Amino acid sequence: MTLTAPPPTEVPASPARGLVCRNCGATFGLVAEHACAQCFGPLEVDYDPERMRAVTREQIEAGPQNIWRYAGLLPVGQDPADRVSLDPGLTPLVRADRLAAELGITGGLWVKDDSANPTHSFKDRVVSLAATAARGLGYAKIAAASTGNLANSVAAHAARAGLPSYVFIPADLEPGKVVQSAVYGQTLVAVDGSYDDVNRLTSELAETDEFEDTAFVNQNVRPYYAEGSKTMGYEIAEQLGWRIPAQVVIPMASGSLLTKVDKAFRELVAAGIAEDTPWRVFGAQSAGCDPIATAFDNGWDVVKPVKSTGIAKSLNIGNPADGPYALDAIRRTGGAVGRVGDEQIVQGIRDLARTTGVFAETAGGVTVAVLRQLVEDGRLDPAQETVVLNTGEGLKTLDPLTPVVGPTHRIDPSLRSARAAGLVG
Amino acid sequence: MTLTAPPPTEVPASPARGLVCRNCGATFGLVAEHACAQCFGPLEVDYDPERMRAVTREQIEAGPQNIWRYAGLLPVGQDPADRVSLDPGLTPLVRADRLAAELGITGGLWVKDDSANPTHSFKDRVVSLAATAARGLGYAKIAAASTGNLANSVAAHAARAGLPSYVFIPADLEPGKVVQSAVYGQTLVAVDGSYDDVNRLTSELAETDEFEDTAFVNQNVRPYYAEGSKTMGYEIAEQLGWRIPAQVVIPMASGSLLTKVDKAFRELVAAGIAEDTPWRVFGAQSAGCDPIATAFDNGWDVVKPVKSTGIAKSLNIGNPADGPYALDAIRRTGGAVGRVGDEQIVQGIRDLARTTGVFAETAGGVTVAVLRQLVEDGRLDPAQETVVLNTGEGLKTLDPLTPVVGPTHRIDPSLRSARAAGLVG
């Protein structure tokens, strides 16, 4: 419903032909399930490679200035009339020369800044896919368990479309995220517990009669939801002139975003849209919630759940659903995982803001601090082109900054006071 | 420095030929002055109409996805290498059918959502022009007096460009705006006084030796700065398919934005880019700071300064520099001015969020509440196409909302608790 460019002249067909189990390979129709009926493995969208190969750079470039320009590579939303969307995406890819110079990166550094999305996080991408799929599958309501950004996005999508929504959040979220979720006038349920507790509760609620007509965006329509993250990978490649960057540093909560950026690159290569140059994906976690980092360090294939703490609340998923798949992508591409503590996270936010003018939320601070760590310990090659993802907006997580940043001077409105403060001689 | 589209193939010449006094018509070169040397009237950029007529829709549409697509109609920044910019603009024009239905607007209603800009307010437009002009004029630093949004934008622009900046804010600003301005690591001076006090102080500082090499974006380079606001008018027309809307509702602080949206429409018509259809501009103020509204109601040509109060701090300019020119534009086009109190402002924020998914700061609440008022008192025609401007982001002004919005339910993470709260039977 946002008008930023003329609509494409023809509606491409959906390339999706069903769902496939990532564990056992069993295939299903395009249904509202996220777990395999055979082995309980996670389902993902299965595409017809022929239809994806029919998509061209020119088709994409002629599309709207948002995620729907990639409709030919997505499971739903080919027809604009079907979309339930705030039309996110095509967020800036910001050249970060000043940060690169500080870190000693000589191969080029970019920040993909998803704080520019409508509700100021990358979650608008996945919710636009989930809400569109939900309507197509006949659901009357949407819902989510969320650490905040998803809550904002689901409530805003529901408000624009006039759909009822139910959002469940841990009661101790950052005040900004609570108010932002509540202002849209939808149902907002604060739950006294962790994100993992909230997630368990919504899994139970999804089975009740009252929620039979409700799509839980990251549960029963998760296969469609997760595909929204691919658009971040598509955009990075397109904005680099249809080139895949050598290194990408990605924050990990469930691990899904990292797997989907990698998948986006693989799809662009398979479809003949981008050249097959090598890339490595790096994961970033906070020390307060580092189950994937621990599994990576120990060479495990499975991820052991942890109890999460620390300021990077949007990454605080102690039992990450896509952890094993994230590990696969990191190991297959030759990447690595870093973890950083709260002080480093705050420093990461400040470093990014000071050198690029981009104000990231704590998750972005994690990613920038991990980038620094990976350069310092030699696991990331400073001579190769690198993209770092900022997935959210600093205004949502002010609390950790309030004690450490503020005015540099305080004066009366007089030259005399300015002089006393050393601003003039 | 943001890559969102291929750069235009040729660099258009600047259409600016000098500065002209809006009061006495005296002309000057493209210098760093904002007041006429003859009569102290305000200076504005004087364009060569021939050069503006050479600009075409096709040229604009082939340009980047930001304000610089209009470089042929702006005083500076024609060459991308000259720009000091976060590359703001081309923010969404959101169709607001649900809000229109509630208000009884049948002619079509749109929200121009400038919270999508890099620092989440329309100020990025003016700062990009001012900072670019400042560098072109040989200044080494940039500075501003600000009610918050301008502070954010100046500090972020300075951070990205690696330019020193000095930002002066009233000490009682919203915490979000203070932290957001401070996080960029630039000089931030909190002044114990009102915005008008801060503004007076920076006028004095601009005359000191220490600030001789400093461009005060809304003072000595104000003529260039102010032109940035025109891009909001250009975008509205372009996004409507090169059609000027019949009615536009615009918040007024200094009054500059309103005059520039009107000027943008006049320029598009004069340049042959848009058809000459009638339009009316409406001004919105808060009851706590309503000097232009009072002048309008009383039929005055001059605006009497007031002491400002109330929650819409970004509009709290008690002595609005462009007030008389805003009155001119409103009267010439047959518009009107509305004013609303704090409760209506909060309701305006909630109405917009609930019906469109756009979360506005208090200034946007003022504009939406005034829209409602103008429809109710018959001064705005509900049968005509209307655009309402949201100039900033709700996350920056959470305080007025915190007491009135929040979770609708609070529960333990159990079905039993969900049942007790009435969420399931």
PDB file of N, CA, C and O in Angstrom, chain A residues 147-148 151-152 169-183 188 311 313 394-400 402, chain B residues 359 394-395 397-399 401-403 405-407:
ATOM      1  N   THR A 147      10.606 -10.897  20.877  1.00  0.00           N
ATOM      2  CA  THR A 147      11.489 -10.162  21.782  1.00  0.00           C
ATOM      3  C   THR A 147      11.397  -8.656  21.534  1.00  0.00           C
ATOM      4  O   THR A 147      12.192  -7.894  22.055  1.00  0.00           O
ATOM      5  N   GLY A 148      10.444  -8.216  20.723  1.00  0.00           N
ATOM      6  CA  GLY A 148      10.217  -6.777  20.589  1.00  0.00           C
ATOM      7  C   GLY A 148      10.091  -6.301  19.160  1.00  0.00           C
ATOM      8  O   GLY A 148       9.071  -5.732  18.781  1.00  0.00           O
ATOM      9  N   ALA A 151       7.241  -7.953  17.499  1.00  0.00           N
ATOM     10  CA  ALA A 151       5.994  -7.417  18.049  1.00  0.00           C
ATOM     11  C   ALA A 151       5.625  -6.118  17.347  1.00  0.00           C
ATOM     12  O   ALA A 151       4.484  -5.923  16.896  1.00  0.00           O
ATOM     13  N   ASN A 152       6.596  -5.200  17.242  1.00  0.00           N
ATOM     14  CA  ASN A 152       6.356  -3.926  16.560  1.00  0.00           C
ATOM     15  C   ASN A 152       5.828  -4.163  15.158  1.00  0.00           C
ATOM     16  O   ASN A 152       4.865  -3.539  14.708  1.00  0.00           O
ATOM     17  N   ILE A 169       4.805 -10.824  24.385  1.00  0.00           N
ATOM     18  CA  ILE A 169       6.177 -10.371  24.646  1.00  0.00           C
ATOM     19  C   ILE A 169       6.576 -10.686  26.087  1.00  0.00           C
ATOM     20  O   ILE A 169       5.728 -10.739  26.976  1.00  0.00           O
ATOM     21  N   PRO A 170       7.878 -10.893  26.335  1.00  0.00           N
ATOM     22  CA  PRO A 170       8.319 -10.969  27.731  1.00  0.00           C
ATOM     23  C   PRO A 170       8.027  -9.622  28.413  1.00  0.00           C
ATOM     24  O   PRO A 170       8.214  -8.560  27.797  1.00  0.00           O
ATOM     25  N   ALA A 171       7.553  -9.657  29.641  1.00  0.00           N
ATOM     26  CA  ALA A 171       7.110  -8.437  30.320  1.00  0.00           C
ATOM     27  C   ALA A 171       8.260  -7.463  30.584  1.00  0.00           C
ATOM     28  O   ALA A 171       8.016  -6.271  30.816  1.00  0.00           O
ATOM     29  N   ASP A 172       9.509  -7.946  30.529  1.00  0.00           N
ATOM     30  CA  ASP A 172      10.631  -7.064  30.886  1.00  0.00           C
ATOM     31  C   ASP A 172      11.313  -6.409  29.678  1.00  0.00           C
ATOM     32  O   ASP A 172      12.438  -5.928  29.785  1.00  0.00           O
ATOM     33  N   LEU A 173      10.623  -6.345  28.536  1.00  0.00           N
ATOM     34  CA  LEU A 173      11.221  -5.730  27.335  1.00  0.00           C
ATOM     35  C   LEU A 173      11.537  -4.249  27.519  1.00  0.00           C
ATOM     36  O   LEU A 173      10.968  -3.585  28.372  1.00  0.00           O
ATOM     37  N   GLU A 174      12.400  -3.733  26.630  1.00  0.00           N
ATOM     38  CA  GLU A 174      12.711  -2.315  26.613  1.00  0.00           C
ATOM     39  C   GLU A 174      11.411  -1.496  26.463  1.00  0.00           C
ATOM     40  O   GLU A 174      10.571  -1.814  25.610  1.00  0.00           O
ATOM     41  N   PRO A 175      11.273  -0.417  27.260  1.00  0.00           N
ATOM     42  CA  PRO A 175      10.041   0.377  27.212  1.00  0.00           C
ATOM     43  C   PRO A 175       9.681   0.865  25.805  1.00  0.00           C
ATOM     44  O   PRO A 175       8.512   0.873  25.421  1.00  0.00           O
ATOM     45  N   GLY A 176      10.666   1.242  25.023  1.00  0.00           N
ATOM     46  CA  GLY A 176      10.381   1.728  23.676  1.00  0.00           C
ATOM     47  C   GLY A 176       9.675   0.676  22.843  1.00  0.00           C
ATOM     48  O   GLY A 176       8.721   0.976  22.121  1.00  0.00           O
ATOM     49  N   LYS A 177      10.133  -0.557  22.950  1.00  0.00           N
ATOM     50  CA  LYS A 177       9.519  -1.624  22.159  1.00  0.00           C
ATOM     51  C   LYS A 177       8.102  -1.937  22.653  1.00  0.00           C
ATOM     52  O   LYS A 177       7.237  -2.296  21.866  1.00  0.00           O
ATOM     53  N   VAL A 178       7.882  -1.807  23.959  1.00  0.00           N
ATOM     54  CA  VAL A 178       6.541  -2.057  24.503  1.00  0.00           C
ATOM     55  C   VAL A 178       5.583  -0.972  24.001  1.00  0.00           C
ATOM     56  O   VAL A 178       4.508  -1.276  23.464  1.00  0.00           O
ATOM     57  N   VAL A 179       5.969   0.298  24.149  1.00  0.00           N
ATOM     58  CA  VAL A 179       5.086   1.384  23.707  1.00  0.00           C
ATOM     59  C   VAL A 179       4.861   1.295  22.198  1.00  0.00           C
ATOM     60  O   VAL A 179       3.739   1.450  21.721  1.00  0.00           O
ATOM     61  N   GLN A 180       5.920   1.008  21.445  1.00  0.00           N
ATOM     62  CA  GLN A 180       5.760   0.957  19.993  1.00  0.00           C
ATOM     63  C   GLN A 180       4.821  -0.166  19.573  1.00  0.00           C
ATOM     64  O   GLN A 180       4.077  -0.033  18.609  1.00  0.00           O
ATOM     65  N   SER A 181       4.849  -1.273  20.309  1.00  0.00           N
ATOM     66  CA  SER A 181       3.930  -2.367  19.972  1.00  0.00           C
ATOM     67  C   SER A 181       2.509  -2.029  20.377  1.00  0.00           C
ATOM     68  O   SER A 181       1.557  -2.403  19.701  1.00  0.00           O
ATOM     69  N   ALA A 182       2.382  -1.309  21.487  1.00  0.00           N
ATOM     70  CA  ALA A 182       1.048  -1.024  22.028  1.00  0.00           C
ATOM     71  C   ALA A 182       0.330   0.080  21.265  1.00  0.00           C
ATOM     72  O   ALA A 182      -0.895   0.099  21.198  1.00  0.00           O
ATOM     73  N   VAL A 183       1.085   0.997  20.685  1.00  0.00           N
ATOM     74  CA  VAL A 183       0.463   2.200  20.101  1.00  0.00           C
ATOM     75  C   VAL A 183      -0.438   1.859  18.918  1.00  0.00           C
ATOM     76  O   VAL A 183      -1.338   2.615  18.579  1.00  0.00           O
ATOM     77  N   LEU A 188      -1.937  -6.848  22.956  1.00  0.00           N
ATOM     78  CA  LEU A 188      -0.530  -7.007  23.335  1.00  0.00           C
ATOM     79  C   LEU A 188      -0.487  -7.670  24.711  1.00  0.00           C
ATOM     80  O   LEU A 188      -0.969  -7.096  25.690  1.00  0.00           O
ATOM     81  N   ILE A 311      22.198  -7.405  27.551  1.00  0.00           N
ATOM     82  CA  ILE A 311      21.439  -6.273  27.008  1.00  0.00           C
ATOM     83  C   ILE A 311      20.933  -6.491  25.575  1.00  0.00           C
ATOM     84  O   ILE A 311      20.049  -5.764  25.126  1.00  0.00           O
ATOM     85  N   LYS A 313      18.675  -7.933  23.971  1.00  0.00           N
ATOM     86  CA  LYS A 313      17.460  -8.721  24.180  1.00  0.00           C
ATOM     87  C   LYS A 313      16.878  -9.274  22.900  1.00  0.00           C
ATOM     88  O   LYS A 313      16.272 -10.344  22.906  1.00  0.00           O
ATOM     89  N   GLY A 394      18.582   1.993  16.945  1.00  0.00           N
ATOM     90  CA  GLY A 394      19.087   2.360  18.254  1.00  0.00           C
ATOM     91  C   GLY A 394      18.064   2.996  19.182  1.00  0.00           C
ATOM     92  O   GLY A 394      18.148   2.842  20.407  1.00  0.00           O
ATOM     93  N   LEU A 395      17.102   3.706  18.614  1.00  0.00           N
ATOM     94  CA  LEU A 395      16.087   4.340  19.469  1.00  0.00           C
ATOM     95  C   LEU A 395      15.275   3.318  20.251  1.00  0.00           C
ATOM     96  O   LEU A 395      14.617   3.669  21.229  1.00  0.00           O
ATOM     97  N   LYS A 396      15.299   2.050  19.807  1.00  0.00           N
ATOM     98  CA  LYS A 396      14.516   1.035  20.517  1.00  0.00           C
ATOM     99  C   LYS A 396      15.221   0.528  21.765  1.00  0.00           C
ATOM    100  O   LYS A 396      14.603  -0.109  22.600  1.00  0.00           O
ATOM    101  N   THR A 397      16.525   0.728  21.841  1.00  0.00           N
ATOM    102  CA  THR A 397      17.280   0.180  22.981  1.00  0.00           C
ATOM    103  C   THR A 397      18.190   1.254  23.565  1.00  0.00           C
ATOM    104  O   THR A 397      19.415   1.130  23.572  1.00  0.00           O
ATOM    105  N   LEU A 398      17.563   2.318  24.090  1.00  0.00           N
ATOM    106  CA  LEU A 398      18.336   3.445  24.628  1.00  0.00           C
ATOM    107  C   LEU A 398      18.953   3.132  25.982  1.00  0.00           C
ATOM    108  O   LEU A 398      19.997   3.698  26.335  1.00  0.00           O
ATOM    109  N   ASP A 399      18.309   2.254  26.752  1.00  0.00           N
ATOM    110  CA  ASP A 399      18.707   2.072  28.152  1.00  0.00           C
ATOM    111  C   ASP A 399      20.209   1.842  28.356  1.00  0.00           C
ATOM    112  O   ASP A 399      20.810   2.478  29.222  1.00  0.00           O
ATOM    113  N   PRO A 400      20.835   0.957  27.589  1.00  0.00           N
ATOM    114  CA  PRO A 400      22.271   0.727  27.862  1.00  0.00           C
ATOM    115  C   PRO A 400      23.149   1.930  27.536  1.00  0.00           C
ATOM    116  O   PRO A 400      24.287   2.003  28.005  1.00  0.00           O
ATOM    117  N   THR A 402      22.100   5.268  27.935  1.00  0.00           N
ATOM    118  CA  THR A 402      21.803   6.427  28.781  1.00  0.00           C
ATOM    119  C   THR A 402      22.895   6.698  29.814  1.00  0.00           C
ATOM    120  O   THR A 402      23.265   7.856  30.016  1.00  0.00           O
TER     121      THR A 402
ATOM    122  N   PHE B 359       3.972   5.093  13.048  1.00  0.00           N
ATOM    123  CA  PHE B 359       4.115   5.602  14.415  1.00  0.00           C
ATOM    124  C   PHE B 359       4.814   6.963  14.337  1.00  0.00           C
ATOM    125  O   PHE B 359       6.007   7.039  14.087  1.00  0.00           O
ATOM    126  N   GLY B 394       7.889   8.268  16.056  1.00  0.00           N
ATOM    127  CA  GLY B 394       7.298   8.129  17.371  1.00  0.00           C
ATOM    128  C   GLY B 394       8.243   7.656  18.456  1.00  0.00           C
ATOM    129  O   GLY B 394       8.085   8.008  19.634  1.00  0.00           O
ATOM    130  N   LEU B 395       9.250   6.858  18.079  1.00  0.00           N
ATOM    131  CA  LEU B 395      10.195   6.377  19.091  1.00  0.00           C
ATOM    132  C   LEU B 395      10.955   7.518  19.746  1.00  0.00           C
ATOM    133  O   LEU B 395      11.549   7.337  20.807  1.00  0.00           O
ATOM    134  N   THR B 397       9.616  10.331  20.817  1.00  0.00           N
ATOM    135  CA  THR B 397       8.788  11.050  21.794  1.00  0.00           C
ATOM    136  C   THR B 397       7.837  10.083  22.479  1.00  0.00           C
ATOM    137  O   THR B 397       6.619  10.201  22.383  1.00  0.00           O
ATOM    138  N   LEU B 398       8.426   9.134  23.212  1.00  0.00           N
ATOM    139  CA  LEU B 398       7.610   8.112  23.880  1.00  0.00           C
ATOM    140  C   LEU B 398       6.903   8.640  25.118  1.00  0.00           C
ATOM    141  O   LEU B 398       5.832   8.148  25.484  1.00  0.00           O
ATOM    142  N   ASP B 399       7.497   9.637  25.773  1.00  0.00           N
ATOM    143  CA  ASP B 399       6.997  10.056  27.088  1.00  0.00           C
ATOM    144  C   ASP B 399       5.487  10.308  27.145  1.00  0.00           C
ATOM    145  O   ASP B 399       4.827   9.819  28.062  1.00  0.00           O
ATOM    146  N   LEU B 401       3.180   9.011  25.571  1.00  0.00           N
ATOM    147  CA  LEU B 401       2.401   7.800  25.328  1.00  0.00           C
ATOM    148  C   LEU B 401       2.487   6.810  26.478  1.00  0.00           C
ATOM    149  O   LEU B 401       1.564   6.029  26.703  1.00  0.00           O
ATOM    150  N   THR B 402       3.627   6.843  27.182  1.00  0.00           N
ATOM    151  CA  THR B 402       3.858   5.843  28.223  1.00  0.00           C
ATOM    152  C   THR B 402       2.690   5.749  29.219  1.00  0.00           C
ATOM    153  O   THR B 402       2.299   4.632  29.584  1.00  0.00           O
ATOM    154  N   PRO B 403       2.085   6.868  29.650  1.00  0.00           N
ATOM    155  CA  PRO B 403       0.975   6.712  30.598  1.00  0.00           C
ATOM    156  C   PRO B 403      -0.315   6.166  29.982  1.00  0.00           C
ATOM    157  O   PRO B 403      -1.185   5.716  30.713  1.00  0.00           O
ATOM    158  N   VAL B 405      -0.629   4.125  26.778  1.00  0.00           N
ATOM    159  CA  VAL B 405      -0.667   2.857  26.037  1.00  0.00           C
ATOM    160  C   VAL B 405       0.238   1.836  26.710  1.00  0.00           C
ATOM    161  O   VAL B 405       1.221   2.195  27.357  1.00  0.00           O
ATOM    162  N   GLY B 406      -0.086   0.576  26.562  1.00  0.00           N
ATOM    163  CA  GLY B 406       0.706  -0.486  27.170  1.00  0.00           C
ATOM    164  C   GLY B 406       0.057  -1.811  26.850  1.00  0.00           C
ATOM    165  O   GLY B 406      -0.899  -1.873  26.072  1.00  0.00           O
ATOM    166  N   PRO B 407       0.585  -2.884  27.434  1.00  0.00           N
ATOM    167  CA  PRO B 407      -0.004  -4.203  27.174  1.00  0.00           C
ATOM    168  C   PRO B 407      -1.491  -4.229  27.536  1.00  0.00           C
ATOM    169  O   PRO B 407      -1.915  -3.584  28.500  1.00  0.00           O
TER     170      PRO B 407
END
